[in-house]
Amino acid sequence: MRNRVLMMMAVGGIAYALSSPFALPQDASGQQAFNNSCRTCHMVREGDNRLGPNLHKIIGRKAGSLPEYAFSSAMKEAGFVWDEEKLDRFIANPEEVVPGNNMKPYGGLSSSEDRKKIIAFLAEGR
């Protein structure tokens, strides 16, 4: 009887731990979409610039303003602040939003669902 009670307590503890939001992986679809479409050139870690600038806290940042990155003159002169709508349009077709940008050969992401996931991932403040 004692072993059975201990086993039930252990199973209950495991079930509780697995139900914790910290134990289960969060929805990783945004990160996966980012990794598939953006990570070749961009990171989300602050200060981690690669071929492209880091996208840490991109929403609310003035386009072309990250001090540690050498943006194209087109991006420096874009004259807007990144918001979700602007990011959606840019990810879909960078050349249409900022002609002369340095995103080539990236031509855009046609999947609105993947763009939405990427933007939600970036909006989390990474």
mmCIF file of N, CA and C in Angstrom:
data_model
loop_
_atom_site.group_PDB
_atom_site.id
_atom_site.type_symbol
_atom_site.label_atom_id
_atom_site.label_comp_id
_atom_site.label_asym_id
_atom_site.label_seq_id
_atom_site.Cartn_x
_atom_site.Cartn_y
_atom_site.Cartn_z
ATOM 1 N N MET A 1 0.826 -1.192 0.000
ATOM 2 C CA MET A 1 0.000 0.000 0.000
ATOM 3 C C MET A 1 0.872 1.258 0.000
ATOM 4 N N ARG A 2 1.891 1.246 0.847
ATOM 5 C CA ARG A 2 2.778 2.421 0.936
ATOM 6 C C ARG A 2 3.444 2.681 -0.415
ATOM 7 N N ASN A 3 3.910 1.647 -1.094
ATOM 8 C CA ASN A 3 4.548 1.806 -2.409
ATOM 9 C C ASN A 3 3.572 2.372 -3.430
ATOM 10 N N ARG A 4 2.339 1.907 -3.331
ATOM 11 C CA ARG A 4 1.328 2.413 -4.271
ATOM 12 C C ARG A 4 1.078 3.905 -4.059
ATOM 13 N N VAL A 5 1.002 4.322 -2.804
ATOM 14 C CA VAL A 5 0.798 5.735 -2.479
ATOM 15 C C VAL A 5 1.982 6.550 -2.976
ATOM 16 N N LEU A 6 3.190 6.067 -2.743
ATOM 17 C CA LEU A 6 4.380 6.767 -3.210
ATOM 18 C C LEU A 6 4.396 6.866 -4.731
ATOM 19 N N MET A 7 3.996 5.780 -5.392
ATOM 20 C CA MET A 7 3.968 5.801 -6.860
ATOM 21 C C MET A 7 2.933 6.807 -7.359
ATOM 22 N N MET A 8 1.777 6.861 -6.731
ATOM 23 C CA MET A 8 0.740 7.803 -7.150
ATOM 24 C C MET A 8 1.202 9.242 -6.915
ATOM 25 N N MET A 9 1.919 9.468 -5.820
ATOM 26 C CA MET A 9 2.442 10.809 -5.552
ATOM 27 C C MET A 9 3.478 11.193 -6.613
ATOM 28 N N ALA A 10 4.315 10.238 -6.984
ATOM 29 C CA ALA A 10 5.335 10.512 -8.000
ATOM 30 C C ALA A 10 4.681 10.812 -9.337
ATOM 31 N N VAL A 11 3.693 10.010 -9.723
ATOM 32 C CA VAL A 11 2.987 10.238 -10.988
ATOM 33 C C VAL A 11 2.283 11.589 -10.954
ATOM 34 N N GLY A 12 1.658 11.911 -9.839
ATOM 35 C CA GLY A 12 0.992 13.211 -9.700
ATOM 36 C C GLY A 12 1.982 14.360 -9.807
ATOM 37 N N GLY A 13 3.144 14.191 -9.187
ATOM 38 C CA GLY A 13 4.178 15.221 -9.267
ATOM 39 C C GLY A 13 4.678 15.416 -10.684
ATOM 40 N N ILE A 14 4.864 14.322 -11.409
ATOM 41 C CA ILE A 14 5.300 14.404 -12.806
ATOM 42 C C ILE A 14 4.233 15.099 -13.641
ATOM 43 N N ALA A 15 2.982 14.730 -13.445
ATOM 44 C CA ALA A 15 1.890 15.357 -14.199
ATOM 45 C C ALA A 15 1.834 16.851 -13.906
ATOM 46 N N TYR A 16 2.034 17.229 -12.633
ATOM 47 C CA TYR A 16 2.031 18.647 -12.280
ATOM 48 C C TYR A 16 3.198 19.370 -12.952
ATOM 49 N N ALA A 17 4.364 18.760 -12.896
ATOM 50 C CA ALA A 17 5.543 19.392 -13.499
ATOM 51 C C ALA A 17 5.364 19.563 -14.997
ATOM 52 N N LEU A 18 4.785 18.566 -15.644
ATOM 53 C CA LEU A 18 4.585 18.666 -17.088
ATOM 54 C C LEU A 18 3.518 19.669 -17.465
ATOM 55 N N SER A 19 2.606 19.958 -16.541
ATOM 56 C CA SER A 19 1.571 20.940 -16.843
ATOM 57 C C SER A 19 2.073 22.365 -16.628
ATOM 58 N N SER A 20 3.225 22.519 -16.038
ATOM 59 C CA SER A 20 3.802 23.837 -15.809
ATOM 60 C C SER A 20 4.204 24.461 -17.134
ATOM 61 N N PRO A 21 3.942 25.750 -17.323
ATOM 62 C CA PRO A 21 4.333 26.392 -18.583
ATOM 63 C C PRO A 21 5.842 26.413 -18.787
ATOM 64 N N PHE A 22 6.604 26.211 -17.716
ATOM 65 C CA PHE A 22 8.058 26.215 -17.841
ATOM 66 C C PHE A 22 8.586 24.849 -18.263
ATOM 67 N N ALA A 23 7.812 23.805 -18.055
ATOM 68 C CA ALA A 23 8.275 22.461 -18.380
ATOM 69 C C ALA A 23 8.034 22.105 -19.837
ATOM 70 N N LEU A 24 6.984 22.622 -20.401
ATOM 71 C CA LEU A 24 6.641 22.292 -21.780
ATOM 72 C C LEU A 24 7.239 23.306 -22.738
ATOM 73 N N PRO A 25 7.678 22.864 -23.900
ATOM 74 C CA PRO A 25 8.191 23.838 -24.862
ATOM 75 C C PRO A 25 7.068 24.763 -25.310
ATOM 76 N N GLN A 26 7.360 26.040 -25.395
ATOM 77 C CA GLN A 26 6.382 27.005 -25.865
ATOM 78 C C GLN A 26 6.182 26.812 -27.370
ATOM 79 N N ASP A 27 5.180 27.457 -27.929
ATOM 80 C CA ASP A 27 4.940 27.356 -29.358
ATOM 81 C C ASP A 27 6.185 27.838 -30.087
ATOM 82 N N ALA A 28 6.854 26.905 -30.715
ATOM 83 C CA ALA A 28 8.129 27.222 -31.363
ATOM 84 C C ALA A 28 7.950 27.514 -32.844
ATOM 85 N N SER A 29 6.715 27.622 -33.313
ATOM 86 C CA SER A 29 6.499 27.811 -34.747
ATOM 87 C C SER A 29 7.052 29.146 -35.245
ATOM 88 N N GLY A 30 7.011 30.186 -34.430
ATOM 89 C CA GLY A 30 7.567 31.480 -34.825
ATOM 90 C C GLY A 30 9.075 31.426 -34.936
ATOM 91 N N GLN A 31 9.697 30.793 -33.965
ATOM 92 C CA GLN A 31 11.151 30.653 -34.016
ATOM 93 C C GLN A 31 11.557 29.776 -35.194
ATOM 94 N N GLN A 32 10.789 28.721 -35.443
ATOM 95 C CA GLN A 32 11.091 27.842 -36.575
ATOM 96 C C GLN A 32 10.969 28.604 -37.897
ATOM 97 N N ALA A 33 9.916 29.396 -38.031
ATOM 98 C CA ALA A 33 9.737 30.189 -39.255
ATOM 99 C C ALA A 33 10.873 31.201 -39.397
ATOM 100 N N PHE A 34 11.271 31.822 -38.279
ATOM 101 C CA PHE A 34 12.399 32.756 -38.300
ATOM 102 C C PHE A 34 13.672 32.031 -38.730
ATOM 103 N N ASN A 35 13.926 30.889 -38.117
ATOM 104 C CA ASN A 35 15.132 30.123 -38.452
ATOM 105 C C ASN A 35 15.155 29.739 -39.925
ATOM 106 N N ASN A 36 14.018 29.338 -40.455
ATOM 107 C CA ASN A 36 13.944 28.910 -41.852
ATOM 108 C C ASN A 36 14.123 30.054 -42.837
ATOM 109 N N SER A 37 13.659 31.237 -42.486
ATOM 110 C CA SER A 37 13.632 32.334 -43.455
ATOM 111 C C SER A 37 14.618 33.465 -43.185
ATOM 112 N N CYS A 38 15.040 33.635 -41.946
ATOM 113 C CA CYS A 38 15.802 34.841 -41.587
ATOM 114 C C CYS A 38 17.179 34.577 -40.981
ATOM 115 N N ARG A 39 17.323 33.448 -40.325
ATOM 116 C CA ARG A 39 18.512 33.213 -39.504
ATOM 117 C C ARG A 39 19.804 33.073 -40.295
ATOM 118 N N THR A 40 19.734 32.845 -41.573
ATOM 119 C CA THR A 40 20.952 32.797 -42.374
ATOM 120 C C THR A 40 21.721 34.103 -42.225
ATOM 121 N N CYS A 41 21.007 35.206 -42.123
ATOM 122 C CA CYS A 41 21.641 36.531 -42.061
ATOM 123 C C CYS A 41 21.409 37.273 -40.755
ATOM 124 N N HIS A 42 20.347 36.955 -40.017
ATOM 125 C CA HIS A 42 19.948 37.728 -38.839
ATOM 126 C C HIS A 42 19.902 36.877 -37.583
ATOM 127 N N MET A 43 20.187 37.527 -36.471
ATOM 128 C CA MET A 43 20.029 36.932 -35.143
ATOM 129 C C MET A 43 19.083 37.827 -34.353
ATOM 130 N N VAL A 44 18.577 37.313 -33.237
ATOM 131 C CA VAL A 44 17.693 38.120 -32.398
ATOM 132 C C VAL A 44 18.380 38.530 -31.096
ATOM 133 N N ARG A 45 19.603 38.114 -30.920
ATOM 134 C CA ARG A 45 20.373 38.487 -29.734
ATOM 135 C C ARG A 45 20.907 39.907 -29.904
ATOM 136 N N GLU A 46 20.691 40.721 -28.900
ATOM 137 C CA GLU A 46 21.168 42.106 -28.932
ATOM 138 C C GLU A 46 22.674 42.140 -29.183
ATOM 139 N N GLY A 47 23.094 42.975 -30.124
ATOM 140 C CA GLY A 47 24.507 43.146 -30.429
ATOM 141 C C GLY A 47 25.104 42.081 -31.330
ATOM 142 N N ASP A 48 24.325 41.059 -31.675
ATOM 143 C CA ASP A 48 24.837 39.950 -32.496
ATOM 144 C C ASP A 48 24.524 40.198 -33.968
ATOM 145 N N ASN A 49 25.282 41.099 -34.566
ATOM 146 C CA ASN A 49 25.102 41.402 -35.985
ATOM 147 C C ASN A 49 25.897 40.410 -36.813
ATOM 148 N N ARG A 50 25.309 39.991 -37.886
ATOM 149 C CA ARG A 50 25.954 39.046 -38.794
ATOM 150 C C ARG A 50 25.983 39.708 -40.167
ATOM 151 N N LEU A 51 25.627 38.967 -41.193
ATOM 152 C CA LEU A 51 25.506 39.554 -42.527
ATOM 153 C C LEU A 51 24.444 40.653 -42.505
ATOM 154 N N GLY A 52 23.393 40.421 -41.731
ATOM 155 C CA GLY A 52 22.348 41.424 -41.509
ATOM 156 C C GLY A 52 22.375 41.878 -40.061
ATOM 157 N N PRO A 53 21.705 42.983 -39.741
ATOM 158 C CA PRO A 53 21.692 43.483 -38.365
ATOM 159 C C PRO A 53 20.889 42.560 -37.451
ATOM 160 N N ASN A 54 21.182 42.613 -36.156
ATOM 161 C CA ASN A 54 20.371 41.830 -35.218
ATOM 162 C C ASN A 54 18.974 42.438 -35.167
ATOM 163 N N LEU A 55 18.003 41.609 -34.913
ATOM 164 C CA LEU A 55 16.606 42.044 -34.915
ATOM 165 C C LEU A 55 16.023 42.115 -33.504
ATOM 166 N N HIS A 56 16.905 42.188 -32.522
ATOM 167 C CA HIS A 56 16.474 42.322 -31.130
ATOM 168 C C HIS A 56 15.673 43.615 -30.981
ATOM 169 N N LYS A 57 14.455 43.489 -30.522
ATOM 170 C CA LYS A 57 13.560 44.645 -30.305
ATOM 171 C C LYS A 57 13.440 45.515 -31.555
ATOM 172 N N ILE A 58 13.263 44.876 -32.709
ATOM 173 C CA ILE A 58 13.129 45.597 -33.986
ATOM 174 C C ILE A 58 11.872 46.463 -34.011
ATOM 175 N N ILE A 59 10.790 45.962 -33.421
ATOM 176 C CA ILE A 59 9.538 46.730 -33.440
ATOM 177 C C ILE A 59 9.698 47.955 -32.554
ATOM 178 N N GLY A 60 9.479 49.127 -33.154
ATOM 179 C CA GLY A 60 9.655 50.395 -32.466
ATOM 180 C C GLY A 60 10.995 51.062 -32.769
ATOM 181 N N ARG A 61 11.861 50.359 -33.483
ATOM 182 C CA ARG A 61 13.169 50.919 -33.837
ATOM 183 C C ARG A 61 13.077 51.632 -35.177
ATOM 184 N N LYS A 62 13.753 52.752 -35.300
ATOM 185 C CA LYS A 62 13.814 53.478 -36.569
ATOM 186 C C LYS A 62 14.629 52.647 -37.554
ATOM 187 N N ALA A 63 14.129 52.510 -38.759
ATOM 188 C CA ALA A 63 14.825 51.738 -39.795
ATOM 189 C C ALA A 63 16.220 52.311 -40.035
ATOM 190 N N GLY A 64 17.201 51.427 -40.127
ATOM 191 C CA GLY A 64 18.563 51.846 -40.426
ATOM 192 C C GLY A 64 19.271 52.591 -39.322
ATOM 193 N N SER A 65 18.828 52.416 -38.082
ATOM 194 C CA SER A 65 19.375 53.239 -36.998
ATOM 195 C C SER A 65 20.248 52.484 -36.001
ATOM 196 N N LEU A 66 20.397 51.200 -36.128
ATOM 197 C CA LEU A 66 21.215 50.441 -35.181
ATOM 198 C C LEU A 66 22.663 50.901 -35.306
ATOM 199 N N PRO A 67 23.236 51.476 -34.246
ATOM 200 C CA PRO A 67 24.555 52.102 -34.375
ATOM 201 C C PRO A 67 25.694 51.150 -34.726
ATOM 202 N N GLU A 68 25.599 49.877 -34.361
ATOM 203 C CA GLU A 68 26.706 48.948 -34.595
ATOM 204 C C GLU A 68 26.643 48.269 -35.957
ATOM 205 N N TYR A 69 25.815 48.750 -36.865
ATOM 206 C CA TYR A 69 25.656 48.059 -38.146
ATOM 207 C C TYR A 69 25.751 49.059 -39.305
ATOM 208 N N ALA A 70 26.415 48.639 -40.372
ATOM 209 C CA ALA A 70 26.576 49.494 -41.563
ATOM 210 C C ALA A 70 25.433 49.222 -42.544
ATOM 211 N N PHE A 71 24.343 49.962 -42.391
ATOM 212 C CA PHE A 71 23.181 49.810 -43.260
ATOM 213 C C PHE A 71 23.438 50.434 -44.630
ATOM 214 N N SER A 72 22.659 49.979 -45.604
ATOM 215 C CA SER A 72 22.682 50.628 -46.918
ATOM 216 C C SER A 72 22.148 52.050 -46.756
ATOM 217 N N SER A 73 22.517 52.918 -47.669
ATOM 218 C CA SER A 73 22.002 54.290 -47.599
ATOM 219 C C SER A 73 20.484 54.286 -47.756
ATOM 220 N N ALA A 74 19.958 53.356 -48.537
ATOM 221 C CA ALA A 74 18.503 53.267 -48.712
ATOM 222 C C ALA A 74 17.808 52.987 -47.378
ATOM 223 N N MET A 75 18.370 52.088 -46.586
ATOM 224 C CA MET A 75 17.759 51.765 -45.295
ATOM 225 C C MET A 75 17.941 52.917 -44.315
ATOM 226 N N LYS A 76 19.105 53.548 -44.317
ATOM 227 C CA LYS A 76 19.341 54.688 -43.424
ATOM 228 C C LYS A 76 18.381 55.830 -43.712
ATOM 229 N N GLU A 77 17.993 55.984 -44.971
ATOM 230 C CA GLU A 77 17.122 57.079 -45.384
ATOM 231 C C GLU A 77 15.655 56.667 -45.495
ATOM 232 N N ALA A 78 15.317 55.479 -45.034
ATOM 233 C CA ALA A 78 13.950 54.966 -45.183
ATOM 234 C C ALA A 78 12.910 55.854 -44.490
ATOM 235 N N GLY A 79 13.261 56.430 -43.355
ATOM 236 C CA GLY A 79 12.378 57.396 -42.705
ATOM 237 C C GLY A 79 11.147 56.822 -42.039
ATOM 238 N N PHE A 80 11.214 55.616 -41.524
ATOM 239 C CA PHE A 80 10.070 55.070 -40.799
ATOM 240 C C PHE A 80 10.558 54.265 -39.602
ATOM 241 N N VAL A 81 9.618 53.955 -38.718
ATOM 242 C CA VAL A 81 9.866 53.110 -37.555
ATOM 243 C C VAL A 81 9.211 51.768 -37.833
ATOM 244 N N TRP A 82 9.924 50.706 -37.521
ATOM 245 C CA TRP A 82 9.378 49.367 -37.751
ATOM 246 C C TRP A 82 8.178 49.099 -36.850
ATOM 247 N N ASP A 83 7.087 48.705 -37.459
ATOM 248 C CA ASP A 83 5.924 48.207 -36.733
ATOM 249 C C ASP A 83 5.533 46.887 -37.389
ATOM 250 N N GLU A 84 4.522 46.243 -36.886
ATOM 251 C CA GLU A 84 4.157 44.921 -37.393
ATOM 252 C C GLU A 84 3.715 44.968 -38.856
ATOM 253 N N GLU A 85 2.970 45.997 -39.227
ATOM 254 C CA GLU A 85 2.501 46.112 -40.615
ATOM 255 C C GLU A 85 3.673 46.334 -41.570
ATOM 256 N N LYS A 86 4.599 47.196 -41.180
ATOM 257 C CA LYS A 86 5.754 47.493 -42.027
ATOM 258 C C LYS A 86 6.650 46.258 -42.152
ATOM 259 N N LEU A 87 6.838 45.528 -41.046
ATOM 260 C CA LEU A 87 7.626 44.295 -41.100
ATOM 261 C C LEU A 87 6.975 43.263 -42.018
ATOM 262 N N ASP A 88 5.654 43.148 -41.938
ATOM 263 C CA ASP A 88 4.945 42.193 -42.789
ATOM 264 C C ASP A 88 5.183 42.513 -44.262
ATOM 265 N N ARG A 89 5.039 43.769 -44.610
ATOM 266 C CA ARG A 89 5.261 44.172 -46.005
ATOM 267 C C ARG A 89 6.709 43.973 -46.418
ATOM 268 N N PHE A 90 7.648 44.282 -45.518
ATOM 269 C CA PHE A 90 9.067 44.159 -45.840
ATOM 270 C C PHE A 90 9.479 42.697 -46.002
ATOM 271 N N ILE A 91 9.026 41.853 -45.092
ATOM 272 C CA ILE A 91 9.370 40.430 -45.190
ATOM 273 C C ILE A 91 8.776 39.831 -46.462
ATOM 274 N N ALA A 92 7.607 40.311 -46.861
ATOM 275 C CA ALA A 92 6.962 39.819 -48.088
ATOM 276 C C ALA A 92 7.714 40.278 -49.333
ATOM 277 N N ASN A 93 8.203 41.534 -49.319
ATOM 278 C CA ASN A 93 8.875 42.070 -50.504
ATOM 279 C C ASN A 93 9.758 43.255 -50.093
ATOM 280 N N PRO A 94 10.990 42.978 -49.673
ATOM 281 C CA PRO A 94 11.862 44.056 -49.180
ATOM 282 C C PRO A 94 12.097 45.176 -50.188
ATOM 283 N N GLU A 95 12.232 44.830 -51.435
ATOM 284 C CA GLU A 95 12.544 45.835 -52.459
ATOM 285 C C GLU A 95 11.392 46.821 -52.653
ATOM 286 N N GLU A 96 10.178 46.356 -52.436
ATOM 287 C CA GLU A 96 9.017 47.238 -52.572
ATOM 288 C C GLU A 96 8.956 48.261 -51.442
ATOM 289 N N VAL A 97 9.357 47.853 -50.245
ATOM 290 C CA VAL A 97 9.275 48.730 -49.078
ATOM 291 C C VAL A 97 10.477 49.673 -48.997
ATOM 292 N N VAL A 98 11.667 49.136 -49.248
ATOM 293 C CA VAL A 98 12.893 49.946 -49.206
ATOM 294 C C VAL A 98 13.702 49.629 -50.462
ATOM 295 N N PRO A 99 13.402 50.295 -51.559
ATOM 296 C CA PRO A 99 14.160 50.057 -52.790
ATOM 297 C C PRO A 99 15.652 50.347 -52.579
ATOM 298 N N GLY A 100 16.489 49.431 -53.045
ATOM 299 C CA GLY A 100 17.934 49.608 -52.913
ATOM 300 C C GLY A 100 18.503 49.053 -51.622
ATOM 301 N N ASN A 101 17.712 48.281 -50.882
ATOM 302 C CA ASN A 101 18.215 47.681 -49.642
ATOM 303 C C ASN A 101 19.255 46.601 -49.961
ATOM 304 N N ASN A 102 19.924 46.104 -48.947
ATOM 305 C CA ASN A 102 20.960 45.080 -49.133
ATOM 306 C C ASN A 102 20.491 43.662 -48.819
ATOM 307 N N MET A 103 19.223 43.378 -48.990
ATOM 308 C CA MET A 103 18.681 42.067 -48.633
ATOM 309 C C MET A 103 18.875 41.010 -49.719
ATOM 310 N N LYS A 104 19.403 41.351 -50.841
ATOM 311 C CA LYS A 104 19.544 40.385 -51.920
ATOM 312 C C LYS A 104 20.518 39.277 -51.536
ATOM 313 N N PRO A 105 20.262 38.059 -51.889
ATOM 314 C CA PRO A 105 19.304 37.588 -52.876
ATOM 315 C C PRO A 105 17.910 37.292 -52.312
ATOM 316 N N TYR A 106 17.666 37.597 -51.020
ATOM 317 C CA TYR A 106 16.347 37.358 -50.443
ATOM 318 C C TYR A 106 15.312 38.174 -51.196
ATOM 319 N N GLY A 107 14.315 37.485 -51.740
ATOM 320 C CA GLY A 107 13.302 38.171 -52.529
ATOM 321 C C GLY A 107 11.966 38.321 -51.839
ATOM 322 N N GLY A 108 11.830 37.759 -50.635
ATOM 323 C CA GLY A 108 10.581 37.875 -49.905
ATOM 324 C C GLY A 108 10.004 36.531 -49.530
ATOM 325 N N LEU A 109 9.077 36.563 -48.610
ATOM 326 C CA LEU A 109 8.397 35.371 -48.113
ATOM 327 C C LEU A 109 6.922 35.503 -48.448
ATOM 328 N N SER A 110 6.436 34.632 -49.308
ATOM 329 C CA SER A 110 5.055 34.750 -49.773
ATOM 330 C C SER A 110 4.028 34.272 -48.747
ATOM 331 N N SER A 111 4.402 33.391 -47.844
ATOM 332 C CA SER A 111 3.449 32.836 -46.879
ATOM 333 C C SER A 111 3.077 33.867 -45.809
ATOM 334 N N SER A 112 1.843 34.347 -45.854
ATOM 335 C CA SER A 112 1.397 35.319 -44.845
ATOM 336 C C SER A 112 1.379 34.675 -43.464
ATOM 337 N N GLU A 113 1.106 33.381 -43.404
ATOM 338 C CA GLU A 113 1.103 32.673 -42.116
ATOM 339 C C GLU A 113 2.508 32.649 -41.508
ATOM 340 N N ASP A 114 3.519 32.349 -42.310
ATOM 341 C CA ASP A 114 4.893 32.348 -41.806
ATOM 342 C C ASP A 114 5.342 33.758 -41.427
ATOM 343 N N ARG A 115 4.961 34.759 -42.208
ATOM 344 C CA ARG A 115 5.311 36.139 -41.856
ATOM 345 C C ARG A 115 4.697 36.516 -40.515
ATOM 346 N N LYS A 116 3.457 36.133 -40.312
ATOM 347 C CA LYS A 116 2.761 36.424 -39.055
ATOM 348 C C LYS A 116 3.478 35.752 -37.884
ATOM 349 N N LYS A 117 3.918 34.523 -38.061
ATOM 350 C CA LYS A 117 4.648 33.805 -37.011
ATOM 351 C C LYS A 117 5.971 34.492 -36.699
ATOM 352 N N ILE A 118 6.690 34.902 -37.728
ATOM 353 C CA ILE A 118 7.980 35.578 -37.544
ATOM 354 C C ILE A 118 7.791 36.889 -36.798
ATOM 355 N N ILE A 119 6.789 37.653 -37.182
ATOM 356 C CA ILE A 119 6.544 38.947 -36.546
ATOM 357 C C ILE A 119 6.146 38.753 -35.081
ATOM 358 N N ALA A 120 5.330 37.760 -34.787
ATOM 359 C CA ALA A 120 4.948 37.465 -33.400
ATOM 360 C C ALA A 120 6.191 37.065 -32.606
ATOM 361 N N PHE A 121 7.062 36.285 -33.201
ATOM 362 C CA PHE A 121 8.311 35.879 -32.563
ATOM 363 C C PHE A 121 9.175 37.110 -32.256
ATOM 364 N N LEU A 122 9.305 38.005 -33.218
ATOM 365 C CA LEU A 122 10.100 39.221 -33.009
ATOM 366 C C LEU A 122 9.449 40.157 -31.992
ATOM 367 N N ALA A 123 8.125 40.177 -31.963
ATOM 368 C CA ALA A 123 7.392 41.069 -31.049
ATOM 369 C C ALA A 123 7.513 40.629 -29.590
ATOM 370 N N GLU A 124 7.919 39.401 -29.369
ATOM 371 C CA GLU A 124 8.088 38.906 -28.003
ATOM 372 C C GLU A 124 9.232 39.628 -27.289
ATOM 373 N N GLY A 125 9.941 40.488 -28.013
ATOM 374 C CA GLY A 125 10.997 41.275 -27.391
ATOM 375 C C GLY A 125 12.354 40.623 -27.431
ATOM 376 N N ARG A 126 12.483 39.630 -28.259
ATOM 377 C CA ARG A 126 13.778 38.947 -28.381
ATOM 378 C C ARG A 126 14.755 39.868 -29.023
#
